[in-house]
């Protein structure tokens, strides 16, 4: 009989493309992992991996088997979480993915409220770009992800809990810092600097400001948002930050001025994303409620 443990071994090799690292990931010896995979291939009467001294390759039929194995693991994870869904809310740990243009600004606002209301809840944070997080949600590697919409999320559920606008960053002595708002044409003349491709903040900026992607391509950067902010404050141009980042921006940079966009908002919506059959939808909705209330309280204090 094929076992879940054998499938876990095969998926670990697929992930690492290296038997030793896969064995370490599964907390077993390399020989035990190789034996388990050999037994799996014997049971299936099919070769999944091609092995040599330099690399691990996957056979065409092996790729199909691994895709199906990943779906099986996702279903098993959902079965486990469904068994716990009747328990006290947020009684079971959760792994949450968050994109880099949300995580450092959202967490300081919501974690104190989460700790206050659900002190026993354990949440592991994974910070990656949107496409990678959606892939991990689909395959059951993480429970849910917090992303910015609009974004293509075919085959997934979204639970929106906040919406916000974008602001352009300038030093106090910049002529644009005196504006009540700034439009797309003024952003172009101010040398708008954007994050690299793959960051949804860049895609949403292009959409909100009606910029042509090819024309703005020279402005793309592999730098982090914080680096672009520092470049803007050094009079090298401007960049856009989400509204939730303003507190941290002004706290860390006394010279910073944030000018709102003239384009109609909200410019992005913040949402949880889950699989269609995810068992802990009630917990995700509960987290969304806690986070929304935390944002509302933060807004009242300003």
C-alpha atoms as one frame of an Amber mdcrd trajectory, in Angstrom:
protein
   0.000   0.000   0.000   1.161   3.519  -0.782   1.547   5.581   2.409   1.284
   9.301   3.082   4.818   9.173   4.450   6.119   7.905   1.107   4.304  10.711
  -0.682   5.794  13.184   1.802   9.291  11.916   0.942   8.653  12.328  -2.783
   7.256  15.841  -2.350  10.276  16.816  -0.249  12.633  15.684  -3.015  10.528
  17.597  -5.531  10.798  20.700  -3.348  14.561  20.555  -2.733  15.727  18.598
  -5.804  18.270  17.127  -3.427  17.971  13.873  -1.437  20.062  14.962   1.545
  18.166  18.224   2.067  14.859  16.419   1.552  15.828  13.881   4.244  16.723
  16.689   6.652  13.364  18.344   5.933  11.586  15.075   6.779  13.774  14.463
   9.876  14.981  11.061   8.698  18.191   9.612   7.323  18.947   9.882   3.636
  18.972   6.102   3.288  15.505   5.845   4.870  14.159   8.490   2.508  15.677
   6.751  -0.534  14.210   3.445   0.622  10.770   5.002   1.041  10.837   6.516
  -2.444  12.118   3.279  -3.962   9.200   1.433  -2.314   6.770   4.054  -3.669
   8.122   3.644  -7.188   7.886  -0.136  -6.815   4.258   0.100  -5.676   3.424
   2.360  -8.636   5.619   0.367 -11.031   6.801   3.768 -12.268  10.015   5.780
 -12.031   9.377   9.206 -10.520  12.938  10.542 -10.278  16.039  10.278 -12.453
  19.115  10.294 -10.245  22.761  11.102 -10.917  25.623  12.614  -8.960  24.840
  16.198  -9.998  21.077  16.617  -9.996  17.643  15.112  -9.461  15.310  15.145
 -12.448  11.598  14.334 -12.533  10.183  12.051 -15.203   7.092  13.242 -17.120
   4.842  10.673 -15.428   6.583  11.494 -12.148   5.517  15.145 -12.470   1.889
  14.075 -12.848   2.177  11.801  -9.809   3.708  14.574  -7.703   0.965  17.018
  -8.716  -1.669  14.517  -7.613   0.278  13.765  -4.419   0.287  17.459  -3.548
  -3.491  17.589  -3.919  -3.805  14.545  -1.657  -1.681  16.246   0.996  -3.782
  19.394   0.752  -6.938  17.342   1.309  -5.363  15.567   4.293  -4.376  18.910
   5.842  -7.917  20.182   5.374  -9.267  16.994   6.938  -7.085  17.596   9.995
  -8.099  21.217  10.366 -11.775  20.377   9.846 -11.528  17.962  12.765 -10.429
  20.892  14.936 -12.953  23.386  13.557 -15.480  22.657  16.298 -13.039  23.726
  18.983 -12.652  27.159  20.567 -12.036  29.856  17.898  -8.360  30.187  16.913
  -7.467  27.274  19.168  -5.353  25.649  16.454  -2.092  27.188  15.080  -2.164
  28.846  11.679   0.487  29.728   9.087  -0.269  33.040   7.375   1.547  34.446
   4.359   1.793  38.239   4.014   3.245  40.294   1.164   6.227  42.609   1.910
   4.283  45.848   1.305   1.764  44.850   3.997   3.561  42.795   6.658   5.770
  45.446   8.358   2.915  47.958   8.542  -0.037  45.703   9.336   1.501  43.528
  12.058   2.319  46.340  14.566  -1.293  47.516  14.295  -3.061  44.159  14.664
  -0.855  41.910  16.795  -1.547  43.712  20.105  -5.315  43.311  19.572  -4.882
  39.680  18.544  -2.778  39.003  21.646  -5.346  40.713  23.851  -8.370  38.792
  22.592  -6.750  35.419  21.741  -3.594  35.106  23.858  -3.211  31.372  23.193
  -3.395  31.657  19.422  -0.165  30.806  17.607   0.426  32.335  14.173   3.471
  31.669  11.999   4.220  34.438   9.459   5.633  33.800   5.982   6.617  36.934
   4.020   6.824  36.531   0.230   5.509  38.067  -2.974   1.881  37.531  -3.948
   2.241  34.882  -6.656   4.391  32.646  -4.457   1.947  32.967  -1.544  -1.037
  32.099  -3.730   0.783  28.999  -4.932   1.425  27.929  -1.336  -2.226  28.518
  -0.428  -3.419  26.428  -3.385  -1.151  23.514  -2.487  -1.916  23.627   1.220
   1.589  24.640   2.321   0.121  27.559   4.288  -3.341  28.127   5.717  -4.083
  31.538   4.249  -2.418  34.668   2.879  -2.963  38.405   3.226  -2.602  40.147
  -0.131  -3.582  43.400  -1.840  -6.375  43.474  -4.408  -6.984  43.853  -7.270
  -5.037  40.712  -8.187  -5.968  37.574 -10.114  -7.030  34.967  -7.533  -8.806
  32.420  -9.709 -10.004  29.374  -7.796  -9.565  30.979  -4.375 -11.825  32.697
  -1.839 -11.077  36.284  -0.771 -12.171  37.938   2.478 -11.600  41.683   2.329
 -11.115  43.502   5.638  -9.566  46.885   4.769  -9.106  49.414   1.948  -6.637
  52.277   1.628  -5.020  54.867  -0.604  -1.495  55.528  -1.872   0.702  58.515
  -0.989   3.768  59.987  -2.696   6.823  60.565  -0.493   8.899  63.769  -0.604
  11.369  65.551   1.674  10.068  68.770   3.242  12.157  71.006   0.974  10.795
  69.471  -2.255   8.395  71.673  -4.235   5.914  68.781  -4.476   5.711  68.532
  -0.681   3.544  71.656  -0.633   0.847  70.118  -2.856  -2.540  69.123  -1.444
  -2.536  66.158  -3.838  -0.496  64.912  -6.776  -1.734  63.522 -10.086  -0.189
  61.090 -12.567   1.447  63.750 -14.743   3.155  65.337 -11.734   4.343  61.916
 -10.554   6.037  61.357 -13.888   7.909  64.659 -13.746   8.871  63.915 -10.124
  10.734  60.754 -11.249   8.462  58.047  -9.816  10.440  55.030  -8.586   8.671
  51.668  -8.433   9.371  48.258  -6.970  10.474  45.462  -9.286   8.157  43.298
 -11.343   6.250  40.766  -9.268   5.299  43.293  -6.588   1.574  43.959  -6.684
   2.137  47.521  -5.410   3.811  48.271  -8.731   0.994  46.709 -10.754  -1.630
  48.584  -8.753   0.257  51.869  -9.131   0.387  51.423 -12.903  -3.350  50.712
 -12.936  -4.412  53.533 -10.607  -2.283  56.126 -12.398  -3.015  54.741 -15.902
   0.679  54.406 -16.682   1.946  52.344 -19.606   3.985  49.411 -18.300   6.643
  49.643 -20.999   7.087  53.385 -20.566   7.565  52.983 -16.806   9.789  49.934
 -17.069  12.968  51.970 -16.662  11.714  53.035 -13.214  11.417  49.470 -11.921
  13.833  48.624  -9.134  14.883  45.500  -7.285  15.173  47.546  -4.098  12.837
  47.200  -1.122  10.125  49.763  -0.430  12.123  51.123   2.503  15.116  51.674
   0.221  12.952  53.551  -2.294  11.641  55.736   0.552  15.199  56.632   1.571
  16.066  57.420  -2.058  13.012  59.679  -2.289  13.990  61.527   0.893  17.450
  62.031  -0.603  15.851  63.998  -3.484  16.367  61.219  -6.028  12.695  61.077
  -7.016   9.529  59.877  -5.334   7.833  56.577  -4.549   4.364  55.548  -3.441
   3.564  54.083  -0.034   0.300  52.579   1.229  -1.706  54.471   3.822  -0.967
  51.904   6.529   2.748  52.761   6.198   2.363  56.449   7.088   2.789  56.067
  10.867   6.070  54.247  10.458   7.186  56.628   7.700   6.800  59.729   9.889
   8.146  58.010  12.995  11.383  56.997  11.285  11.783  60.056   9.018  11.098
  63.488  10.528  11.778  65.077   7.141   9.137  63.027   5.265   5.987  64.491
   3.722   3.287  62.195   2.303   1.152  63.723  -0.446  -2.109  61.908  -1.338
  -2.775  60.845  -4.914  -5.345  62.870  -6.831  -6.687  59.666  -8.429  -9.926
  58.427  -6.867  -9.514  55.727  -4.220  -9.436  53.391  -2.509  -6.320  52.359
  -4.414  -5.998  48.872  -2.981  -8.042  46.452  -0.868  -6.501  44.186   1.779
  -7.867  40.651   1.966  -7.307  37.143   3.258  -7.120  34.433   0.579  -7.965
  30.758   1.171  -8.634  27.583  -0.795 -12.242  26.980  -1.801 -12.534  23.957
   0.496 -10.491  25.340   3.382 -11.889  24.009   6.658 -11.141  26.999   8.910
 -13.022  29.715   7.061 -14.638  30.827  10.337 -11.199  31.404  11.868 -10.097
  33.445   8.835 -13.225  35.576   9.075 -12.573  36.039  12.774  -9.007  37.188
  12.089 -10.368  39.612   9.505 -12.781  41.067  12.061 -10.013  41.479  14.646
  -7.722  43.160  12.108 -10.469  45.470  10.831 -11.353  46.627  14.346  -7.666
  47.215  15.091  -7.376  49.447  12.015 -10.545  51.315  12.963  -9.228  51.942
  16.485  -5.917  53.127  15.077  -7.746  55.561  12.749  -9.800  56.983  15.653
  -6.639  57.869  17.571  -5.341  60.123  14.784
